Every structure is written in C-alpha cells, then in structure tokens.
C-alpha cells in the first residue's frame, strides 16, 4: 500500500497511455467545482439511494477524486458499510486517499476488477465506460448497479456555446449494453439550475470532455465570458442483478 493509503493494481498492459485518466488540470478544476456544491443534489441523491438499497459492500467505478464515493458509505444505520473507489488515474486516487479516510482506494481498470465473484451488492458507475462482463461477475444476485449519465439536455446552454449543433444525450442506450442478467428497477432524474461565475465556468470547462471536441475559439469565448446560466440534468438508472 502506498503512503497515502491506496493500492496500485493497474498492470502495464492495461494502460492506454503513460499516464492514463484525467489530467492534473482537470482534477484540480473538478475538485474546485464539485466542492463549491454545484452538483451537490446528485451527491445527496446517491447517498440516499445507497442507504435505501441497504448496500453494505459498495464499489464506485471511475471514482475520480472521491467526491461522490465519500457519500456512499455514510449510512444512516449502524450496520458497517465497506466502500471502495477505483479509477485508472493514479493522481485522482492520490487526491481521494488524502482527503477521504475509511475508504479502500484502488488504482485499477474496470475491465479487470480486483474483486471476487458476487462479492459486491452495489456498484456505482458515474459517467464512465461499462465493462458488462465484469459487472455481471462481481455483483451478487439481487444486488444493484447504479448508472449515472447526462440526461438529454444536460448543460445544454454550455454545449450551445461550444458547438454549432447540439446533440441530445441518449441515457437509455446503456440499458441496451447490459443485456441479460440485469433488469431496470428505477429511472430517476436529478436536475438543478446553475448560475456560474467566471471561475466556476472555467472549472466546468476544464473538467468536461466536451471542450476537446470544440473549436478553440469557441472555448476561449466562453472562458472570457463573465458567467453562464445553465442546468445540470442527470439520469440515474437503478438496475438489479438477476
């Protein structure tokens, strides 16, 4: 275990670059944006959902710097909850391990999870790729997978500033990827209005993947603006392993 309190289980052949995952700039921006509370309604909803499901062995896939992960184990009951966060980005896990204690932090790949068969009763998958065969293997029967993805109109006005044509997100496509062994229990929507100042807008731009597909001049124009009003809108798919 590293001094900061995490384990690195990422094998060389699992890396798609010398330093996979989010950049230091993106991580810094994400932490500042999230800790300002802009996505707090989603974090609160995940906390309530994990508690309601009675989850006791939880994995947060693609956990990043741990903002959402830290809410999953804060159960209202007295039953002990074991929480792990896994991400391919070592700098993200280092940030998480320094900030949030009592959670098992792992540098690793979602394509090869370091967990025994049917050893988890809840896996959360926020804005990251689904590795269905591994999810099917590690989630116990009757356990749950929670997929969080942008709703069709998520950050619409931000995207309208970046692109000439804005395409609606398609959250339901993830259900088609799951195939046999999973059934949809619930479909939730979490929406809140954002009134962002210039620095918060710049942080959001630095942490979102949208900017890498946008023209540089469009990004620069948004970064120079005094702020932006938009809406964060997330789709939460609660899927049961059957």
mmCIF file of C-alpha atoms in Angstrom, residues 3-241:
data_model
loop_
_atom_site.group_PDB
_atom_site.id
_atom_site.type_symbol
_atom_site.label_atom_id
_atom_site.label_comp_id
_atom_site.label_asym_id
_atom_site.label_seq_id
_atom_site.Cartn_x
_atom_site.Cartn_y
_atom_site.Cartn_z
ATOM 1 C CA UNK A 3 1.976 6.002 1.877
ATOM 2 C CA UNK A 4 -1.157 7.992 1.001
ATOM 3 C CA UNK A 5 -3.377 4.975 1.715
ATOM 4 C CA UNK A 6 -4.183 3.409 -1.656
ATOM 5 C CA UNK A 7 -3.129 0.354 -3.673
ATOM 6 C CA UNK A 8 -1.975 0.400 -7.297
ATOM 7 C CA UNK A 9 -3.193 -2.700 -9.139
ATOM 8 C CA UNK A 10 -3.026 -1.270 -12.658
ATOM 9 C CA UNK A 11 -0.912 -3.503 -14.892
ATOM 10 C CA UNK A 12 1.290 -2.007 -17.641
ATOM 11 C CA UNK A 13 -0.772 -3.694 -20.369
ATOM 12 C CA UNK A 14 -3.926 -2.035 -19.011
ATOM 13 C CA UNK A 15 -2.603 1.464 -19.675
ATOM 14 C CA UNK A 16 -3.605 3.221 -22.888
ATOM 15 C CA UNK A 17 -1.035 5.972 -22.271
ATOM 16 C CA UNK A 18 1.922 6.603 -19.930
ATOM 17 C CA UNK A 19 -0.402 8.481 -17.560
ATOM 18 C CA UNK A 20 -3.979 7.282 -18.183
ATOM 19 C CA UNK A 21 -7.065 9.076 -16.942
ATOM 20 C CA UNK A 22 -7.747 12.718 -16.167
ATOM 21 C CA UNK A 23 -5.022 15.345 -16.252
ATOM 22 C CA UNK A 24 -3.879 17.296 -13.192
ATOM 23 C CA UNK A 25 -5.635 20.409 -14.557
ATOM 24 C CA UNK A 26 -8.905 18.535 -14.973
ATOM 25 C CA UNK A 27 -8.680 17.050 -11.469
ATOM 26 C CA UNK A 28 -7.971 20.432 -9.888
ATOM 27 C CA UNK A 29 -10.883 22.006 -11.728
ATOM 28 C CA UNK A 30 -13.248 19.154 -10.859
ATOM 29 C CA UNK A 31 -12.429 19.289 -7.168
ATOM 30 C CA UNK A 32 -12.971 23.072 -7.057
ATOM 31 C CA UNK A 33 -16.244 22.834 -8.992
ATOM 32 C CA UNK A 34 -17.674 19.938 -7.002
ATOM 33 C CA UNK A 35 -16.658 21.276 -3.601
ATOM 34 C CA UNK A 36 -18.442 24.524 -4.462
ATOM 35 C CA UNK A 37 -21.635 22.427 -4.367
ATOM 36 C CA UNK A 38 -22.740 22.766 -7.985
ATOM 37 C CA UNK A 39 -23.515 19.039 -8.280
ATOM 38 C CA UNK A 40 -24.483 18.546 -4.622
ATOM 39 C CA UNK A 41 -28.052 17.385 -5.458
ATOM 40 C CA UNK A 42 -26.619 14.390 -7.312
ATOM 41 C CA UNK A 43 -24.286 13.541 -4.427
ATOM 42 C CA UNK A 44 -27.177 13.740 -1.965
ATOM 43 C CA UNK A 45 -29.330 11.505 -4.174
ATOM 44 C CA UNK A 46 -26.597 8.861 -4.377
ATOM 45 C CA UNK A 47 -26.176 8.888 -0.605
ATOM 46 C CA UNK A 48 -29.918 8.387 -0.104
ATOM 47 C CA UNK A 49 -30.084 5.671 -2.744
ATOM 48 C CA UNK A 50 -27.204 3.641 -1.286
ATOM 49 C CA UNK A 51 -28.796 3.865 2.153
ATOM 50 C CA UNK A 52 -32.245 2.923 0.849
ATOM 51 C CA UNK A 53 -30.884 -0.111 -1.009
ATOM 52 C CA UNK A 54 -29.213 -1.304 2.166
ATOM 53 C CA UNK A 55 -25.892 -1.711 0.371
ATOM 54 C CA UNK A 56 -23.042 -2.913 2.559
ATOM 55 C CA UNK A 57 -20.304 -3.747 0.037
ATOM 56 C CA UNK A 58 -20.009 -0.887 -2.428
ATOM 57 C CA UNK A 59 -17.694 -0.111 -5.336
ATOM 58 C CA UNK A 60 -17.596 3.266 -7.085
ATOM 59 C CA UNK A 61 -16.183 2.731 -10.574
ATOM 60 C CA UNK A 62 -14.331 5.633 -12.171
ATOM 61 C CA UNK A 63 -14.403 7.359 -8.793
ATOM 62 C CA UNK A 64 -12.071 10.233 -9.694
ATOM 63 C CA UNK A 65 -11.060 12.320 -6.700
ATOM 64 C CA UNK A 66 -13.715 10.696 -4.492
ATOM 65 C CA UNK A 67 -16.395 13.380 -4.164
ATOM 66 C CA UNK A 68 -19.311 11.019 -4.826
ATOM 67 C CA UNK A 69 -17.628 7.949 -3.313
ATOM 68 C CA UNK A 70 -17.382 9.627 0.074
ATOM 69 C CA UNK A 71 -21.183 9.923 0.224
ATOM 70 C CA UNK A 72 -21.859 6.242 -0.416
ATOM 71 C CA UNK A 73 -20.692 4.858 2.905
ATOM 72 C CA UNK A 74 -22.324 7.486 5.108
ATOM 73 C CA UNK A 75 -25.188 5.174 6.064
ATOM 74 C CA UNK A 76 -27.899 6.297 8.469
ATOM 75 C CA UNK A 77 -27.962 2.817 10.042
ATOM 76 C CA UNK A 78 -25.473 1.319 12.461
ATOM 77 C CA UNK A 79 -24.503 -1.512 10.102
ATOM 78 C CA UNK A 80 -20.921 -1.279 8.871
ATOM 79 C CA UNK A 81 -20.529 -0.387 5.202
ATOM 80 C CA UNK A 82 -17.436 -1.242 3.168
ATOM 81 C CA UNK A 83 -16.732 1.179 0.316
ATOM 82 C CA UNK A 84 -14.080 1.039 -2.389
ATOM 83 C CA UNK A 85 -13.280 3.544 -5.119
ATOM 84 C CA UNK A 86 -11.458 2.518 -8.286
ATOM 85 C CA UNK A 87 -10.029 4.727 -11.019
ATOM 86 C CA UNK A 88 -7.423 4.309 -13.732
ATOM 87 C CA UNK A 89 -5.901 7.728 -12.938
ATOM 88 C CA UNK A 90 -3.293 7.482 -10.188
ATOM 89 C CA UNK A 91 -3.320 11.250 -9.436
ATOM 90 C CA UNK A 92 -7.084 11.077 -8.876
ATOM 91 C CA UNK A 93 -6.754 8.204 -6.411
ATOM 92 C CA UNK A 94 -3.942 10.011 -4.612
ATOM 93 C CA UNK A 95 -6.193 13.053 -4.145
ATOM 94 C CA UNK A 96 -9.031 10.850 -2.917
ATOM 95 C CA UNK A 97 -6.867 8.939 -0.442
ATOM 96 C CA UNK A 98 -5.501 12.139 1.086
ATOM 97 C CA UNK A 99 -8.949 13.644 1.554
ATOM 98 C CA UNK A 100 -11.255 10.743 2.449
ATOM 99 C CA UNK A 101 -10.307 8.141 5.042
ATOM 100 C CA UNK A 102 -12.051 4.853 5.725
ATOM 101 C CA UNK A 103 -12.451 4.023 2.030
ATOM 102 C CA UNK A 104 -10.433 1.461 0.077
ATOM 103 C CA UNK A 105 -8.824 3.372 -2.801
ATOM 104 C CA UNK A 106 -7.562 1.434 -5.825
ATOM 105 C CA UNK A 107 -5.703 2.408 -8.990
ATOM 106 C CA UNK A 108 -7.024 -0.129 -11.464
ATOM 107 C CA UNK A 109 -9.044 -0.902 -14.566
ATOM 108 C CA UNK A 110 -12.770 -1.509 -14.767
ATOM 109 C CA UNK A 111 -12.015 -4.192 -17.346
ATOM 110 C CA UNK A 112 -10.328 -6.350 -14.691
ATOM 111 C CA UNK A 113 -11.820 -5.738 -11.264
ATOM 112 C CA UNK A 114 -9.863 -6.940 -8.202
ATOM 113 C CA UNK A 115 -12.955 -8.401 -6.532
ATOM 114 C CA UNK A 116 -14.226 -11.937 -6.086
ATOM 115 C CA UNK A 117 -17.284 -13.253 -7.912
ATOM 116 C CA UNK A 118 -20.585 -11.979 -6.456
ATOM 117 C CA UNK A 119 -18.753 -10.077 -3.715
ATOM 118 C CA UNK A 120 -20.497 -6.685 -4.129
ATOM 119 C CA UNK A 121 -24.097 -5.664 -3.557
ATOM 120 C CA UNK A 122 -23.816 -2.197 -5.115
ATOM 121 C CA UNK A 123 -21.645 -0.832 -7.911
ATOM 122 C CA UNK A 124 -21.965 2.796 -8.989
ATOM 123 C CA UNK A 125 -20.861 3.790 -12.460
ATOM 124 C CA UNK A 126 -20.794 7.567 -12.983
ATOM 125 C CA UNK A 127 -20.002 8.916 -16.441
ATOM 126 C CA UNK A 128 -17.667 6.053 -17.296
ATOM 127 C CA UNK A 129 -17.497 3.058 -19.610
ATOM 128 C CA UNK A 130 -19.446 -0.091 -18.782
ATOM 129 C CA UNK A 131 -17.485 -3.350 -18.647
ATOM 130 C CA UNK A 132 -20.538 -5.573 -18.600
ATOM 131 C CA UNK A 133 -18.882 -8.974 -18.174
ATOM 132 C CA UNK A 134 -17.002 -7.778 -15.094
ATOM 133 C CA UNK A 135 -20.091 -6.120 -13.631
ATOM 134 C CA UNK A 136 -22.062 -9.304 -14.173
ATOM 135 C CA UNK A 137 -19.326 -11.266 -12.404
ATOM 136 C CA UNK A 138 -18.798 -9.151 -9.264
ATOM 137 C CA UNK A 139 -22.369 -8.066 -8.406
ATOM 138 C CA UNK A 140 -24.277 -10.611 -6.363
ATOM 139 C CA UNK A 141 -27.728 -11.731 -7.474
ATOM 140 C CA UNK A 142 -30.221 -9.248 -6.086
ATOM 141 C CA UNK A 143 -27.535 -6.577 -5.886
ATOM 142 C CA UNK A 144 -27.652 -3.340 -7.839
ATOM 143 C CA UNK A 145 -25.793 -1.362 -10.457
ATOM 144 C CA UNK A 146 -26.407 2.388 -10.457
ATOM 145 C CA UNK A 147 -25.543 4.113 -13.725
ATOM 146 C CA UNK A 148 -25.349 7.907 -13.758
ATOM 147 C CA UNK A 149 -25.189 9.581 -17.139
ATOM 148 C CA UNK A 150 -26.042 13.009 -18.584
ATOM 149 C CA UNK A 151 -29.736 13.485 -19.354
ATOM 150 C CA UNK A 152 -30.618 14.621 -22.899
ATOM 151 C CA UNK A 153 -30.453 18.358 -22.086
ATOM 152 C CA UNK A 154 -27.565 18.297 -19.575
ATOM 153 C CA UNK A 155 -25.577 21.578 -19.724
ATOM 154 C CA UNK A 156 -27.424 22.495 -22.907
ATOM 155 C CA UNK A 157 -26.543 26.194 -22.955
ATOM 156 C CA UNK A 158 -22.885 25.384 -22.264
ATOM 157 C CA UNK A 159 -22.827 22.969 -25.180
ATOM 158 C CA UNK A 160 -24.631 25.501 -27.364
ATOM 159 C CA UNK A 161 -21.725 27.844 -26.732
ATOM 160 C CA UNK A 162 -19.199 25.182 -27.722
ATOM 161 C CA UNK A 163 -20.869 23.617 -30.757
ATOM 162 C CA UNK A 164 -22.843 24.852 -33.739
ATOM 163 C CA UNK A 165 -25.186 21.868 -33.391
ATOM 164 C CA UNK A 166 -26.025 20.320 -30.022
ATOM 165 C CA UNK A 167 -26.856 16.623 -29.888
ATOM 166 C CA UNK A 168 -29.121 15.347 -27.120
ATOM 167 C CA UNK A 169 -27.581 12.700 -24.878
ATOM 168 C CA UNK A 170 -29.140 9.217 -25.016
ATOM 169 C CA UNK A 171 -29.037 7.752 -21.498
ATOM 170 C CA UNK A 172 -31.207 4.754 -22.354
ATOM 171 C CA UNK A 173 -28.501 3.326 -24.628
ATOM 172 C CA UNK A 174 -26.737 1.943 -21.558
ATOM 173 C CA UNK A 175 -29.628 -0.427 -20.890
ATOM 174 C CA UNK A 176 -29.075 -1.981 -24.298
ATOM 175 C CA UNK A 177 -25.417 -2.539 -23.481
ATOM 176 C CA UNK A 178 -26.185 -4.524 -20.325
ATOM 177 C CA UNK A 179 -28.021 -7.423 -21.948
ATOM 178 C CA UNK A 180 -29.060 -10.488 -19.964
ATOM 179 C CA UNK A 181 -28.619 -10.633 -16.220
ATOM 180 C CA UNK A 182 -29.830 -7.108 -15.431
ATOM 181 C CA UNK A 183 -33.264 -5.553 -15.121
ATOM 182 C CA UNK A 184 -34.214 -1.891 -14.682
ATOM 183 C CA UNK A 185 -35.748 -1.167 -11.275
ATOM 184 C CA UNK A 186 -35.954 2.623 -11.399
ATOM 185 C CA UNK A 187 -35.233 5.605 -13.614
ATOM 186 C CA UNK A 188 -34.540 8.841 -11.720
ATOM 187 C CA UNK A 189 -33.889 12.388 -12.881
ATOM 188 C CA UNK A 190 -31.787 14.847 -10.883
ATOM 189 C CA UNK A 191 -31.916 18.427 -12.129
ATOM 190 C CA UNK A 192 -30.690 21.732 -10.729
ATOM 191 C CA UNK A 193 -30.154 25.186 -12.155
ATOM 192 C CA UNK A 194 -26.626 26.596 -12.231
ATOM 193 C CA UNK A 195 -25.710 30.275 -12.154
ATOM 194 C CA UNK A 196 -21.957 30.139 -12.691
ATOM 195 C CA UNK A 197 -19.471 32.939 -12.265
ATOM 196 C CA UNK A 198 -16.415 33.162 -14.485
ATOM 197 C CA UNK A 199 -14.122 30.947 -12.377
ATOM 198 C CA UNK A 200 -16.769 28.249 -11.889
ATOM 199 C CA UNK A 201 -17.432 28.303 -15.628
ATOM 200 C CA UNK A 202 -13.733 27.894 -16.348
ATOM 201 C CA UNK A 203 -13.540 24.993 -13.896
ATOM 202 C CA UNK A 204 -16.516 23.318 -15.554
ATOM 203 C CA UNK A 205 -14.938 23.722 -18.977
ATOM 204 C CA UNK A 206 -11.651 22.262 -17.727
ATOM 205 C CA UNK A 207 -13.330 19.171 -16.260
ATOM 206 C CA UNK A 208 -15.778 18.341 -19.039
ATOM 207 C CA UNK A 209 -14.868 16.227 -22.088
ATOM 208 C CA UNK A 210 -16.973 18.485 -24.311
ATOM 209 C CA UNK A 211 -14.168 21.002 -24.752
ATOM 210 C CA UNK A 212 -11.882 18.542 -26.541
ATOM 211 C CA UNK A 213 -14.382 18.319 -29.396
ATOM 212 C CA UNK A 214 -14.991 22.071 -29.579
ATOM 213 C CA UNK A 215 -13.179 24.658 -31.651
ATOM 214 C CA UNK A 216 -10.530 26.520 -29.614
ATOM 215 C CA UNK A 217 -12.064 29.897 -30.408
ATOM 216 C CA UNK A 218 -15.440 28.797 -29.035
ATOM 217 C CA UNK A 219 -13.858 27.583 -25.796
ATOM 218 C CA UNK A 220 -11.884 30.822 -25.489
ATOM 219 C CA UNK A 221 -15.052 32.871 -25.970
ATOM 220 C CA UNK A 222 -16.809 31.022 -23.150
ATOM 221 C CA UNK A 223 -13.794 31.265 -20.846
ATOM 222 C CA UNK A 224 -13.735 35.033 -21.364
ATOM 223 C CA UNK A 225 -17.421 35.470 -20.557
ATOM 224 C CA UNK A 226 -18.405 36.737 -17.077
ATOM 225 C CA UNK A 227 -20.543 33.680 -16.373
ATOM 226 C CA UNK A 228 -23.275 31.371 -17.612
ATOM 227 C CA UNK A 229 -26.718 30.152 -16.615
ATOM 228 C CA UNK A 230 -27.374 26.512 -17.448
ATOM 229 C CA UNK A 231 -28.917 23.375 -15.958
ATOM 230 C CA UNK A 232 -27.266 20.217 -14.684
ATOM 231 C CA UNK A 233 -29.533 17.290 -15.502
ATOM 232 C CA UNK A 234 -28.593 13.690 -14.733
ATOM 233 C CA UNK A 235 -30.280 10.384 -15.473
ATOM 234 C CA UNK A 236 -29.871 7.738 -12.760
ATOM 235 C CA UNK A 237 -30.611 4.162 -13.820
ATOM 236 C CA UNK A 238 -31.050 1.745 -10.908
ATOM 237 C CA UNK A 239 -30.500 -1.736 -12.304
ATOM 238 C CA UNK A 240 -30.886 -5.009 -10.405
ATOM 239 C CA UNK A 241 -28.661 -8.038 -10.979
#
